[in-house]
Every structure is written in C-alpha cells, then in structure tokens.
Coordinates of C-alpha atoms in Angstrom, one line a residue:
Chain T
M28 CA -8.4 7.7 10.0
D29 CA -9.8 10.8 11.8
L30 CA -13.3 9.5 12.6
Q31 CA -14.7 12.5 14.4
S32 CA -16.7 13.6 11.4
L33 CA -18.4 10.2 11.4
L34 CA -19.1 9.9 15.1
L35 CA -21.1 13.1 15.7
T36 CA -24.6 12.6 17.1
H37 CA -25.6 16.2 17.4
F38 CA -26.1 18.5 14.3
D39 CA -27.1 22.1 14.3
S40 CA -27.7 24.2 11.2
G41 CA -26.7 27.2 13.2
T42 CA -23.2 25.8 13.7
P43 CA -22.7 23.3 10.8
Q44 CA -19.8 20.8 11.2
G45 CA -18.9 17.3 10.4
L46 CA -21.0 15.8 7.6
A47 CA -23.4 18.8 7.7
T48 CA -23.6 21.8 5.5
V49 CA -25.7 25.0 5.1
I50 CA -26.3 26.4 1.7
H51 CA -27.5 30.0 1.0
T52 CA -28.4 31.2 -2.4
L53 CA -27.0 34.7 -3.2
A54 CA -30.1 36.7 -4.2
E55 CA -28.5 40.1 -4.8
P56 CA -25.2 41.8 -5.4
G57 CA -23.4 43.4 -2.5
Q58 CA -20.5 43.4 -0.2
W59 CA -20.6 42.2 3.4
R60 CA -18.4 41.3 6.3
L61 CA -18.4 37.5 6.5
E62 CA -17.8 36.6 10.2
A63 CA -17.2 33.2 11.8
S64 CA -17.9 33.3 15.5
E65 CA -17.3 30.9 18.4
G66 CA -20.2 31.6 20.7
E67 CA -20.2 35.4 21.0
R68 CA -16.6 35.8 20.0
V69 CA -15.8 36.7 16.4
R70 CA -12.9 34.6 15.3
V71 CA -12.4 35.8 11.8
S72 CA -13.9 38.5 9.6
M73 CA -13.4 38.7 5.8
T74 CA -14.9 40.7 3.0
F75 CA -17.3 38.8 0.8
T76 CA -18.7 40.2 -2.4
A77 CA -21.5 39.0 -4.6
V78 CA -21.5 40.2 -8.2
E79 CA -23.7 39.8 -11.2
P80 CA -22.4 37.1 -13.5
S81 CA -20.7 38.5 -16.5
K82 CA -22.6 38.0 -19.8
A83 CA -19.3 38.2 -21.7
D84 CA -17.5 35.4 -19.8
P85 CA -18.6 31.8 -20.3
P86 CA -20.4 30.3 -17.4
D87 CA -18.2 28.6 -14.8
P88 CA -20.0 26.2 -12.4
D89 CA -17.0 26.2 -10.1
G90 CA -17.3 30.0 -9.7
A91 CA -21.0 29.7 -8.9
V92 CA -20.3 27.9 -5.6
V93 CA -18.3 29.4 -2.8
D94 CA -17.5 26.5 -0.4
I95 CA -16.2 27.7 2.9
D96 CA -14.8 25.4 5.6
L97 CA -15.2 27.6 8.7
A98 CA -12.4 25.9 10.7
E99 CA -10.0 26.3 7.8
M100 CA -11.0 29.9 7.4
V101 CA -10.4 30.6 11.0
G102 CA -7.1 28.8 11.0
R103 CA -5.8 30.9 8.1
R104 CA -6.9 34.4 8.8
P105 CA -6.2 36.8 11.7
A106 CA -8.9 37.5 14.3
K107 CA -8.8 41.3 13.8
P108 CA -11.6 42.4 11.5
L109 CA -10.4 43.6 8.1
S110 CA -11.5 47.2 7.4
F111 CA -13.8 48.0 4.6
S112 CA -11.6 49.2 1.7
G113 CA -14.1 49.4 -1.1
I114 CA -12.1 46.9 -2.9
A115 CA -13.5 43.4 -3.5
G116 CA -11.9 40.9 -1.1
P117 CA -10.6 37.4 -2.0
L118 CA -14.1 35.9 -1.5
Q119 CA -16.5 36.5 -4.3
G120 CA -19.7 34.8 -5.4
L121 CA -22.2 35.2 -8.2
V122 CA -25.7 36.3 -7.8
G123 CA -27.9 33.2 -8.4
G124 CA -25.0 31.0 -7.2
A125 CA -24.5 29.7 -3.7
I126 CA -22.3 30.0 -0.6
Q127 CA -21.9 26.9 1.4
F128 CA -20.7 26.7 5.0
G129 CA -19.5 23.8 7.2
S130 CA -16.4 22.4 9.0
L131 CA -15.6 18.8 7.9
R132 CA -13.3 18.4 11.0
P133 CA -15.6 19.1 13.9
R134 CA -14.7 21.0 17.1
V135 CA -15.4 18.4 19.8
R136 CA -12.6 19.0 22.4
R137 CA -13.5 20.2 25.8
G138 CA -13.8 24.0 25.8
Q139 CA -14.3 24.2 22.0
L140 CA -17.5 25.6 20.5
P141 CA -18.5 25.1 16.8
Y142 CA -18.6 28.1 14.5
S143 CA -21.7 30.0 13.5
V144 CA -21.4 32.3 10.5
R145 CA -23.1 35.5 9.3
L146 CA -23.0 38.0 6.5
A147 CA -23.0 41.4 8.2
Q148 CA -23.7 44.8 6.5
Y149 CA -20.7 47.1 6.5
A150 CA -23.1 50.0 6.9
R151 CA -25.1 50.0 10.1
G152 CA -28.0 47.6 10.0
H153 CA -29.1 44.1 10.7
D154 CA -27.3 41.1 9.4
A155 CA -27.9 40.3 5.7
W156 CA -27.8 36.6 6.7
N157 CA -27.1 34.5 9.8
S158 CA -26.8 30.7 10.1
L159 CA -28.5 31.0 13.5
A160 CA -31.8 32.0 11.7
L161 CA -31.9 30.8 8.1
H162 CA -33.8 32.4 5.3
E163 CA -36.6 30.7 3.5
G164 CA -35.2 28.5 0.8
D165 CA -31.8 27.9 2.5
V166 CA -30.8 24.3 2.7
F167 CA -29.4 22.2 5.5
A168 CA -27.9 18.9 4.4
V169 CA -26.6 16.3 6.9
V170 CA -25.5 12.7 7.0
P171 CA -26.2 11.3 10.5
M172 CA -24.0 8.1 10.7
R173 CA -24.7 6.7 14.1
P174 CA -27.6 4.3 13.9
G175 CA -30.6 5.0 16.1
L176 CA -33.5 7.4 16.6
Y177 CA -32.9 11.1 16.4
A178 CA -35.0 14.0 17.6
L179 CA -35.4 16.7 14.8
R180 CA -36.4 20.1 16.0
D181 CA -36.7 23.4 14.1
I182 CA -36.0 25.9 16.9
G183 CA -37.1 28.8 14.7
T184 CA -40.6 27.5 13.9
G185 CA -41.0 25.3 17.0
R186 CA -41.8 22.1 15.0
D187 CA -40.6 18.6 16.1
G188 CA -40.1 15.4 14.3
R189 CA -38.2 12.1 14.3
V190 CA -35.4 10.6 12.1
R191 CA -34.4 7.0 12.3
V192 CA -31.0 5.7 11.0
R193 CA -31.2 2.0 10.3
Y194 CA -28.4 -0.3 11.6
P195 CA -25.9 -1.2 8.8
D196 CA -26.3 -5.0 9.0
P197 CA -23.4 -6.4 6.9
R198 CA -25.4 -9.4 6.0
E199 CA -27.7 -7.1 3.9
P200 CA -25.4 -4.9 1.9
G201 CA -26.9 -2.7 -0.7
T202 CA -26.1 0.3 -2.8
Q203 CA -26.1 3.7 -1.2
P204 CA -29.5 5.3 -1.7
S205 CA -29.9 8.9 -2.8
P206 CA -30.5 11.5 0.0
E207 CA -33.9 11.8 1.4
R208 CA -35.6 15.2 0.8
P209 CA -38.9 15.0 2.8
A210 CA -41.4 17.6 1.8
D211 CA -42.4 17.8 5.5
P212 CA -39.8 16.2 7.8
F213 CA -42.0 16.8 10.8
A214 CA -45.1 15.0 9.6
T215 CA -43.8 11.4 9.8
V216 CA -40.6 9.6 10.9
T217 CA -38.0 9.9 8.2
T218 CA -36.0 6.6 7.9
L219 CA -32.4 6.7 6.5
A220 CA -29.9 4.0 5.7
C221 CA -26.6 4.4 7.5
G222 CA -24.6 6.8 5.3
Q223 CA -27.6 8.2 3.5
G224 CA -28.1 12.0 3.4
L225 CA -31.0 14.1 4.6
V226 CA -31.7 17.4 2.9
L227 CA -34.0 19.9 4.7
T228 CA -35.3 23.2 3.2
A229 CA -35.7 26.1 5.7
A230 CA -38.6 28.3 6.4
Q231 CA -37.9 31.9 7.3
G232 CA -36.0 31.9 10.7
S233 CA -35.5 28.1 10.7
R234 CA -32.7 26.6 12.8
F235 CA -32.6 22.7 12.6
V236 CA -31.2 20.6 15.4
L237 CA -30.8 16.9 15.0
E238 CA -29.8 14.9 18.0
L239 CA -29.5 11.2 18.8
V240 CA -31.9 10.1 21.5
E241 CA -31.9 6.3 21.2
P242 CA -28.7 4.6 19.9
D243 CA -29.2 1.3 18.0
D244 CA -26.3 -1.2 18.4
G245 CA -27.7 -3.7 16.0
P246 CA -29.3 -7.1 16.3
R247 CA -28.0 -9.1 19.3
E248 CA -27.4 -12.3 17.3
L249 CA -25.3 -10.5 14.7
R250 CA -22.0 -11.0 16.6
D251 CA -22.7 -14.7 17.1
W252 CA -23.5 -15.1 13.5
Q253 CA -20.3 -13.4 12.4
A254 CA -18.2 -15.5 14.8
A255 CA -19.8 -18.7 13.5
L256 CA -19.2 -17.6 9.9
D257 CA -15.5 -17.0 10.7
R258 CA -15.2 -20.4 12.3
Q259 CA -16.7 -22.1 9.2
L260 CA -14.5 -20.2 6.8
L261 CA -11.3 -20.9 8.7
A262 CA -12.2 -24.6 9.0
E263 CA -12.8 -24.8 5.3
R264 CA -9.4 -23.3 4.5
F265 CA -7.2 -24.7 7.2
G266 CA -9.0 -27.8 8.4
Chain K
M12 CA 53.8 -29.5 -28.5
P13 CA 52.1 -28.2 -25.4
D14 CA 53.9 -28.4 -22.1
I15 CA 51.0 -29.5 -20.0
T16 CA 47.6 -31.0 -21.0
A17 CA 44.8 -31.8 -18.7
A18 CA 41.4 -33.3 -19.5
V19 CA 38.5 -32.4 -17.2
S20 CA 35.4 -34.6 -17.5
E21 CA 31.8 -33.2 -17.4
D22 CA 31.3 -34.8 -14.0
L23 CA 34.5 -33.2 -12.6
F24 CA 33.6 -29.8 -14.2
A25 CA 30.2 -29.9 -12.6
R26 CA 31.7 -30.7 -9.2
L27 CA 34.2 -27.9 -9.6
L28 CA 31.5 -25.5 -10.7
G29 CA 29.3 -26.5 -7.8
K30 CA 32.1 -26.1 -5.3
A31 CA 33.0 -22.7 -6.7
M32 CA 29.4 -21.5 -6.5
S33 CA 28.9 -22.9 -3.0
A34 CA 32.0 -21.0 -1.8
R35 CA 30.5 -17.7 -2.6
P36 CA 28.8 -15.6 0.1
P37 CA 25.0 -15.9 0.2
I38 CA 23.0 -13.5 -2.0
V39 CA 20.8 -11.1 -0.1
F40 CA 17.9 -9.3 -1.8
S41 CA 15.0 -7.1 -0.8
K42 CA 12.1 -6.4 -3.1
P43 CA 9.7 -3.7 -1.8
S44 CA 6.0 -4.5 -1.8
A45 CA 3.9 -3.3 -4.7
G46 CA 0.6 -4.2 -6.3
N47 CA -3.0 -3.1 -6.7
V48 CA -5.5 -4.5 -4.1
V49 CA -2.9 -6.9 -2.6
W50 CA 0.7 -5.7 -2.3
F51 CA 3.4 -8.3 -2.3
G52 CA 7.1 -8.0 -1.5
A53 CA 9.9 -10.2 -0.3
E54 CA 13.3 -10.2 1.3
G55 CA 15.6 -13.2 1.5
K56 CA 19.0 -14.8 1.4
F57 CA 20.1 -17.8 -0.6
R58 CA 23.2 -19.5 -1.8
F59 CA 24.1 -22.0 -4.4
V60 CA 24.6 -25.5 -3.0
G61 CA 25.6 -27.7 -5.8
C62 CA 25.6 -28.5 -9.5
D63 CA 24.0 -31.8 -10.6
G64 CA 25.3 -31.8 -14.2
V65 CA 26.7 -30.1 -17.2
D66 CA 26.7 -31.1 -20.9
F67 CA 29.6 -29.8 -23.0
E68 CA 28.8 -28.5 -26.4
D69 CA 30.8 -27.6 -29.5
G70 CA 31.9 -24.0 -29.6
N71 CA 33.0 -23.9 -25.9
T72 CA 29.6 -23.6 -24.5
F73 CA 28.0 -25.9 -22.0
L74 CA 24.5 -26.7 -20.8
L75 CA 23.9 -26.2 -17.1
S76 CA 21.2 -28.7 -16.2
E77 CA 20.7 -28.2 -12.5
L78 CA 22.2 -25.6 -10.2
D79 CA 20.5 -25.9 -6.9
L80 CA 19.6 -23.1 -4.5
G81 CA 19.6 -23.4 -0.8
W82 CA 17.4 -20.9 1.0
E83 CA 18.7 -19.4 4.3
Q84 CA 15.9 -16.8 4.7
L85 CA 12.7 -15.9 2.9
K86 CA 10.1 -13.4 4.3
L87 CA 7.1 -12.2 2.4
S88 CA 5.5 -8.8 3.0
I89 CA 1.8 -8.4 2.3
G90 CA -0.3 -5.2 2.2
L91 CA -4.0 -4.7 1.6
D92 CA -5.2 -1.7 -0.3
L93 CA -8.9 -1.6 0.6
P94 CA -11.2 -0.1 -2.0
S95 CA -11.8 3.5 -1.0
F96 CA -15.3 4.9 -0.9
Q97 CA -17.0 8.2 0.0
I98 CA -19.6 9.2 2.5
G99 CA -21.5 12.3 1.4
G100 CA -20.5 14.1 -1.7
F101 CA -24.0 14.0 -3.2
C102 CA -25.7 16.8 -5.0
V103 CA -27.7 19.0 -2.6
I104 CA -29.0 21.6 -4.9
P105 CA -28.5 22.2 -8.6
I106 CA -26.7 25.3 -10.0
P107 CA -28.7 27.3 -12.6
K108 CA -27.7 26.5 -16.2
I109 CA -27.1 30.2 -16.8
L110 CA -24.2 29.9 -14.3
G111 CA -22.9 26.7 -15.8
G112 CA -25.1 24.0 -14.3
G113 CA -23.7 21.4 -12.0
C114 CA -24.3 21.0 -8.3
V115 CA -23.6 22.3 -4.8
R116 CA -22.3 19.1 -3.3
M117 CA -22.4 17.8 0.3
K118 CA -19.1 17.6 2.2
R119 CA -17.4 14.3 1.5
Y120 CA -15.4 11.9 3.7
T121 CA -13.2 9.4 2.0
V122 CA -12.7 6.1 3.7
F123 CA -9.5 4.1 3.0
A124 CA -7.6 6.7 1.1
A125 CA -4.1 5.3 2.0
A126 CA -2.1 2.9 -0.1
P127 CA -1.9 0.3 1.3
D128 CA -4.4 0.6 4.1
I129 CA -3.3 -2.6 5.9
G130 CA 0.3 -3.6 6.5
P131 CA 2.7 -4.5 5.1
L132 CA 2.5 -7.6 7.2
T133 CA 5.5 -9.9 7.3
I134 CA 5.3 -13.7 7.1
D135 CA 8.5 -15.6 7.8
L136 CA 8.8 -18.8 5.7
S137 CA 11.7 -20.1 7.8
P138 CA 9.8 -23.2 8.9
I139 CA 9.4 -24.3 5.3
L140 CA 12.7 -23.2 3.7
S141 CA 13.8 -26.8 3.2
H142 CA 10.7 -27.5 1.2
I143 CA 11.2 -24.6 -1.2
V144 CA 12.8 -26.0 -4.4
S145 CA 14.6 -23.7 -6.8
E146 CA 16.8 -24.8 -9.7
I147 CA 18.6 -23.0 -12.4
S148 CA 19.5 -24.2 -15.9
G149 CA 20.9 -22.5 -18.9
R150 CA 23.7 -22.1 -21.4
C151 CA 27.1 -20.8 -20.4
S152 CA 30.6 -20.6 -21.9
I153 CA 34.1 -20.7 -20.5
A154 CA 36.9 -18.2 -21.0
I155 CA 40.4 -17.6 -19.6
R156 CA 41.6 -14.5 -17.8
K157 CA 44.9 -13.4 -16.3
T158 CA 45.1 -12.0 -12.8
A159 CA 48.2 -10.9 -10.9
D160 CA 49.3 -14.4 -10.1
K161 CA 46.9 -16.8 -11.8
R162 CA 45.2 -17.8 -15.0
E163 CA 41.6 -18.5 -14.3
I164 CA 39.0 -20.5 -16.2
Y165 CA 35.7 -18.8 -15.6
V166 CA 32.1 -19.0 -16.6
T167 CA 30.1 -16.5 -18.5
V168 CA 26.3 -16.7 -18.9
H169 CA 24.5 -16.8 -22.3
A170 CA 21.0 -17.5 -21.0
L171 CA 19.5 -18.7 -17.8
D172 CA 16.3 -20.3 -16.9
V173 CA 15.1 -20.4 -13.3
D174 CA 12.5 -23.0 -12.8
L175 CA 9.2 -22.0 -11.1
I176 CA 9.5 -22.2 -7.4
D177 CA 8.1 -25.5 -6.1
L178 CA 7.1 -26.6 -2.7
E179 CA 8.3 -30.1 -2.2
G180 CA 6.1 -32.6 -0.4
T181 CA 3.2 -31.8 1.9
V182 CA 4.1 -28.7 3.9
A183 CA 2.3 -29.2 7.1
Q184 CA 3.9 -26.1 8.6
L185 CA 2.2 -23.9 6.0
N186 CA -1.1 -24.2 7.7
P187 CA -0.3 -22.4 10.9
I188 CA 1.7 -19.8 9.0
M189 CA -1.2 -18.9 6.9
Q190 CA -3.7 -19.0 9.7
G191 CA -1.5 -16.5 11.6
L192 CA -1.4 -14.2 8.5
V193 CA -5.2 -14.2 8.2
A194 CA -5.7 -13.6 11.9
L195 CA -3.2 -10.7 11.9
A196 CA -4.6 -9.1 8.8
A197 CA -8.2 -9.4 10.2
A198 CA -7.1 -7.7 13.4
R199 CA -5.5 -4.9 11.4
V200 CA -8.7 -4.4 9.5
V201 CA -10.5 -3.9 12.8
N202 CA -7.8 -1.6 14.0
A203 CA -8.1 0.4 10.8
I204 CA -11.6 1.4 11.8
P205 CA -11.0 2.4 15.4
G206 CA -14.5 3.1 16.5
P207 CA -17.6 1.4 17.6
G208 CA -18.9 -1.8 16.1
W209 CA -21.6 -0.2 14.0
L210 CA -19.0 1.7 12.0
L211 CA -17.0 -1.5 11.3
D212 CA -20.3 -3.1 10.2
F213 CA -21.1 -0.1 8.0
V214 CA -17.6 -0.4 6.3
L215 CA -17.9 -4.2 5.9
G216 CA -21.3 -3.7 4.2
K217 CA -19.8 -1.1 1.8
L218 CA -17.0 -3.6 0.9
G219 CA -19.6 -6.4 0.4
L220 CA -18.3 -8.8 3.1
P221 CA -19.8 -9.5 6.5
T222 CA -16.7 -10.0 8.7
P223 CA -13.0 -8.9 8.7
T224 CA -11.9 -12.5 8.3
S225 CA -14.1 -13.1 5.2
L226 CA -12.8 -9.8 3.8
V227 CA -9.1 -10.9 4.2
L228 CA -9.7 -14.3 2.8
D229 CA -11.5 -12.8 -0.2
L230 CA -8.8 -10.1 -0.9
L231 CA -6.0 -12.6 -0.6
D232 CA -7.9 -15.1 -2.7
I233 CA -6.9 -18.0 -0.4
G234 CA -8.6 -21.2 -1.6
D235 CA -8.3 -24.8 -0.4
D236 CA -4.8 -25.4 -1.7
L237 CA -2.4 -23.3 0.4
Q238 CA 0.7 -24.7 -1.4
E239 CA -0.7 -23.7 -4.7
W240 CA -1.5 -20.2 -3.3
L241 CA 2.0 -19.7 -2.0
M242 CA 3.6 -20.9 -5.2
D243 CA 1.5 -18.5 -7.2
V244 CA 2.5 -15.7 -4.9
L245 CA 6.2 -16.6 -5.1
N246 CA 6.2 -17.2 -8.9
V247 CA 3.7 -14.7 -10.3
S248 CA 2.9 -12.0 -7.7
I249 CA 6.5 -11.5 -6.6
G250 CA 8.2 -12.9 -9.7
L251 CA 10.9 -14.6 -7.6
P252 CA 12.3 -16.7 -10.6
D253 CA 13.0 -13.5 -12.6
L254 CA 14.5 -11.9 -9.5
I255 CA 16.8 -14.9 -8.9
E256 CA 17.8 -15.0 -12.5
Q257 CA 19.0 -11.5 -12.5
L258 CA 20.8 -11.9 -9.2
A259 CA 22.5 -15.1 -10.4
I260 CA 23.7 -13.4 -13.6
N261 CA 24.8 -10.2 -11.9
A262 CA 26.3 -11.4 -8.7
V263 CA 27.5 -15.0 -9.2
L264 CA 27.6 -16.9 -12.4
D265 CA 29.1 -14.2 -14.6
G266 CA 32.8 -14.4 -13.8
T267 CA 32.9 -17.2 -11.2
P268 CA 36.3 -19.0 -11.6
V269 CA 35.9 -22.7 -11.9
A270 CA 39.6 -23.5 -11.8
S271 CA 42.9 -21.6 -11.7
I272 CA 46.5 -22.2 -12.4
D273 CA 49.3 -20.4 -10.6
D274 CA 51.3 -18.1 -12.8
P275 CA 54.3 -18.6 -12.5
Y276 CA 53.7 -22.3 -12.4
M277 CA 55.7 -23.6 -9.4
V278 CA 57.8 -26.7 -9.9
D279 CA 59.2 -28.8 -7.1
S280 CA 61.8 -31.2 -8.4
G281 CA 61.9 -33.1 -5.2
E282 CA 65.6 -33.7 -5.7
S283 CA 68.7 -33.0 -3.7
L284 CA 72.3 -32.5 -4.9
T285 CA 74.9 -34.5 -3.0
A286 CA 78.3 -32.8 -2.6
A287 CA 80.1 -36.1 -3.2
D288 CA 78.9 -36.0 -6.8
Y289 CA 81.0 -32.9 -7.4
G290 CA 84.5 -33.0 -6.2
G291 CA 87.4 -30.5 -5.9
F292 CA 86.1 -28.4 -2.9
A293 CA 88.8 -26.9 -0.6
A294 CA 86.5 -26.9 2.4
T295 CA 84.1 -29.6 3.3
P296 CA 80.7 -28.8 1.7
P297 CA 77.4 -29.8 3.3
A298 CA 76.5 -33.4 2.5
S299 CA 73.5 -32.5 0.4
V300 CA 71.5 -29.5 -0.9
T301 CA 67.8 -29.6 -1.6
I302 CA 66.9 -27.9 -4.9
P303 CA 64.3 -25.2 -4.0
E304 CA 60.9 -24.9 -5.6
F305 CA 61.0 -22.6 -8.6
G306 CA 58.4 -21.0 -10.8
I307 CA 58.0 -21.0 -14.6
P308 CA 55.8 -18.3 -16.1
L309 CA 52.9 -19.4 -18.2
K310 CA 53.1 -18.5 -21.8
T311 CA 49.6 -19.5 -23.0
V312 CA 46.7 -21.2 -21.4
S313 CA 43.7 -22.4 -23.4
A314 CA 40.6 -24.4 -22.6
E315 CA 38.1 -25.9 -25.0
F316 CA 35.5 -28.6 -25.1
S317 CA 36.2 -31.7 -27.0
D318 CA 33.8 -34.6 -26.9
D319 CA 32.9 -35.0 -23.3
F320 CA 36.0 -33.4 -21.9
M321 CA 37.4 -29.9 -21.3
Q322 CA 40.9 -29.9 -22.6
V323 CA 43.2 -27.5 -20.8
V324 CA 46.4 -26.8 -22.6
V325 CA 49.3 -24.9 -21.0
D326 CA 52.5 -23.7 -22.7
L327 CA 55.3 -22.7 -20.3
D328 CA 57.6 -19.8 -21.0
M329 CA 60.9 -21.6 -20.8
P330 CA 64.0 -20.6 -22.6

C-alpha cells in the first residue's frame, strides 16, 4: 500500500493534497485558463468552461461536479499553455455545480512542491479564482490521520485555533463518525476521531493551514496489554 | 472345452489389484488457492499402497472396500483477504436538486483492496503425513483388452467414494505447525501496514480486533481442536476427497491392468529328443536336442465372477 496519503501531517488549502480537497462553487458562466502551478512555475494550463445547465437535458449529478486531481492533470498534459481558441475545452462545469481540486498522491519527495491552482481570465485582469486565497463559501475538507494536536491557522484572516485527533485505541473500536463541521473552528478545540473528516467554510481570502504540533503515540500500557492478550490467546489454542 | 482355466480368489484379486496400483507412479496435484475471506489451496503427491479387500458381485462387478493412499507430500496454501474499508469519501457539500442532487465527495483512500491481502502462506504437513488417513471404496468392473503381445484383465470404475480425510491418533506435531502459521500470518498483517504503530492500531480498530494475532485467529476460525480444524480445511475448504476421487478415476483406476497373459502363450515342453530314438542317420547326430520354447496364439480370453472366484478361461488357437 502507498501510505503517503495517510501519513501527511501538514495540510494547506492553497495546495490541497493527500486526504484534503478544496471545493469551489461555479457562480457564473465563463471560460478561463485553469492553471496548476508548482511554486511560481506553471506546470499545466487548460481551458475550463462553465455553462448554464440545459433546461432540455435531464439533470446529471455527475456532470455537476468536476473533480480534478492536480497531479494527474499535470502528468497528462503538456506544460505549454494552450492558446485560447474560442472553443470549449475538454473541461466543462455547470453554473451552480462545483469544481473540486486535490492530489490524492501527495508530492513529498525532496525538491517537490505541491500544486496550487487558479482560474485565470483569458482577457487581461485578475484571477477569477485562486486556491491561495479562497472565496467566501469555498470549502476545505481534510482528514488528518496522525493522532495528536494540530495548529489550525487561517493565513488570510489571521485567526488561529486547535484541532485534536484522538488516538485510535483498538480496545475501543467504534463506527466512523460523520465529519465535523464546526461553525467557528477557531473558538474552541475541535476534537476528531482518527479517520474522521473536518469540513471548513472559507471567508473571503481564507487560506487554511493545519499542522501537527504534538504527536500522540497512544497510551503507554497499550503495547503491554496487546502482548498479554496475544500470550493468553496462544496459550488457549496451543497450550 | 476351454484349453486353460484359472480361478482367482477375492483375496488374490485384491492382492493383485493392490500390487498393480502400488506399482504406478505417484499422483501429483496442485489446486490453486481460492475463497472469500480465507483462501485455501493445496499441492501434494500420493500413491496407492494396497487394497484390503474386494467383494465379487454378479454381472462382473466387484465392490472395492478399502484402497489405501500413502501420502508423500501435502502442502497447504492459505491467504487472507482482509475486509476492505475506505477513509474519506464522505459528502462534503450537497449538489442542488436542479442539477440532479447528490454530493461533492471527499477524496477516498481504500485500505486492503488486494485479493488476497496476506499470502498465500504455505504450511508443510510433512511431519504428519503418516497420520493422514485416506481410503477409497467403490464399485468397479473387469474387462479384457488386447495389446500387441498381451491380453490384459483391467479395471474400470463405475463409482468411487473417497472417505473424509481423517487424522489418526493424537497429532502432537500439529501444534507447532499451527503456531508457526499464526505467527507468520500475524507478521504479514503487520508488514501489510508498513507504517507507524498508530496506523496499525487504527486499522485493527476498523477490523474490530485489537492485535494482529487475534485478527488471524479470528479469520482462520481456529478453535481448541486443531485436528478438527485441519480436517475441516482438508475435507470441506479444499475438498480433498473430491479431488482425490477425480484423480483416481482419471489417472489410475480406469484402465489399470490387474493381470495379463502373454499372447502368443509360450509353452516350454521341457523335453529333449534323443538321437538314439530315431535311427538310420548316415552321420553321427548329437546325442540329444532340446525342444525350444514355442508360442501358441490365444484365440479367446474371458473372465467372469462366479461365486467367490474370478474364472479366467483361455482358448488357444491350435490347429
């Protein structure tokens, strides 16, 4: 198993990767350059078009979500920006639907940087949208697996908070709870079970960073308890 | 009137059959592992070592009461297909109904997607081969066939029944074999999650068991009686009796010659001619001439059961 997605301890809505995703709702029709960048360097540029949903066609929930894995997109397309042709590109979303960014396989090797993404106007002007500064209502969802205490910071608004991931004690198995959606994640410490999701809603200009500050390696007596249980089970079966 | 008649008792027939079966090369098989949560497979080698008894019936059939197998090799392969589960995949935000409803879903990571995830692991049952008892019974018949230089009495199979595999006596050696299997499987579970301890604990919690050893014992369903567990694996999970039955029919019993008669039938009179018995030679002949062995072609050969004997009747093709 490739475990890198599960071992991340740093998450950034500006460069979503691993078990982290950024979702932007498409508010208006248009055509943009969708660019994935590694630091300052644009790695791939594609045409993205948002169109009004057709009243004639039956609604298609799959068509309402454009799910882009940035690493896959970079791997498949050339680095040279595609010229604007006036013709809708292969990526198309619906107004009112969503476009979702992330990279399930994180870039963690030495020298690699994770990808940020933006929707840039073809005409001159500012970016229509940029993962480094989210729009109000954008959503950042993350599953921090490593047990411990995390620092949560919104670089855009300057707010700080704490998130705690509980140690997964196998003596206390339980069903996976639904994701936490704190109304104000900076007001109190948000506590998650290991494997539970956290969903944050952005203010204008938000950029969420979640970073492990105190790892939790579990109760000290757990290993002794597990060893004693194994001895007992083996003695019962094999004498 | 037939030229030659022989009567073969049930006891002699059983010994001839056992000897013919024992002379055949060992049967080798390999059954790949398959299953759901636990995958079982086997490879092995056995031979037939003797026949304890037959019972002749009317109509040229006979009941085979005990044909014994001797195991030369038996290895089990065991794989574990751990239940897969997902991390993430939850609904983050809903999609408006006007666009079809549904959800924008979180990325998902699937744990234990392979099949099987652990193994196959091999356990060698060589230390207990002598304790594995396998017997075949069934109904067969005899027939005659002609080869280039023989007439053969051979066996054909009507139906076979392979007894359930039994483990004879207390198998003390089974204990360390099974402990080794559990230890190896538990180590492979740990290796399957090559990361820090918290990740293994997370996975164990999702699977509902607190240690790799308890997980393996639960999946393999090993209780207190190891012999019963192994017999269940051999008989039910692997289906060894059915496999042996098919191998016995295909490779051995169908067509094995029990006895044969040379054709032509060689006769050695054991007599010599003495020259003095025949006078009138101009030159001095040798004192005696040995009559050489000669062959007489077989005209017909038949075999049938009558009472407790197999009557073999041969007519020679003599002018």
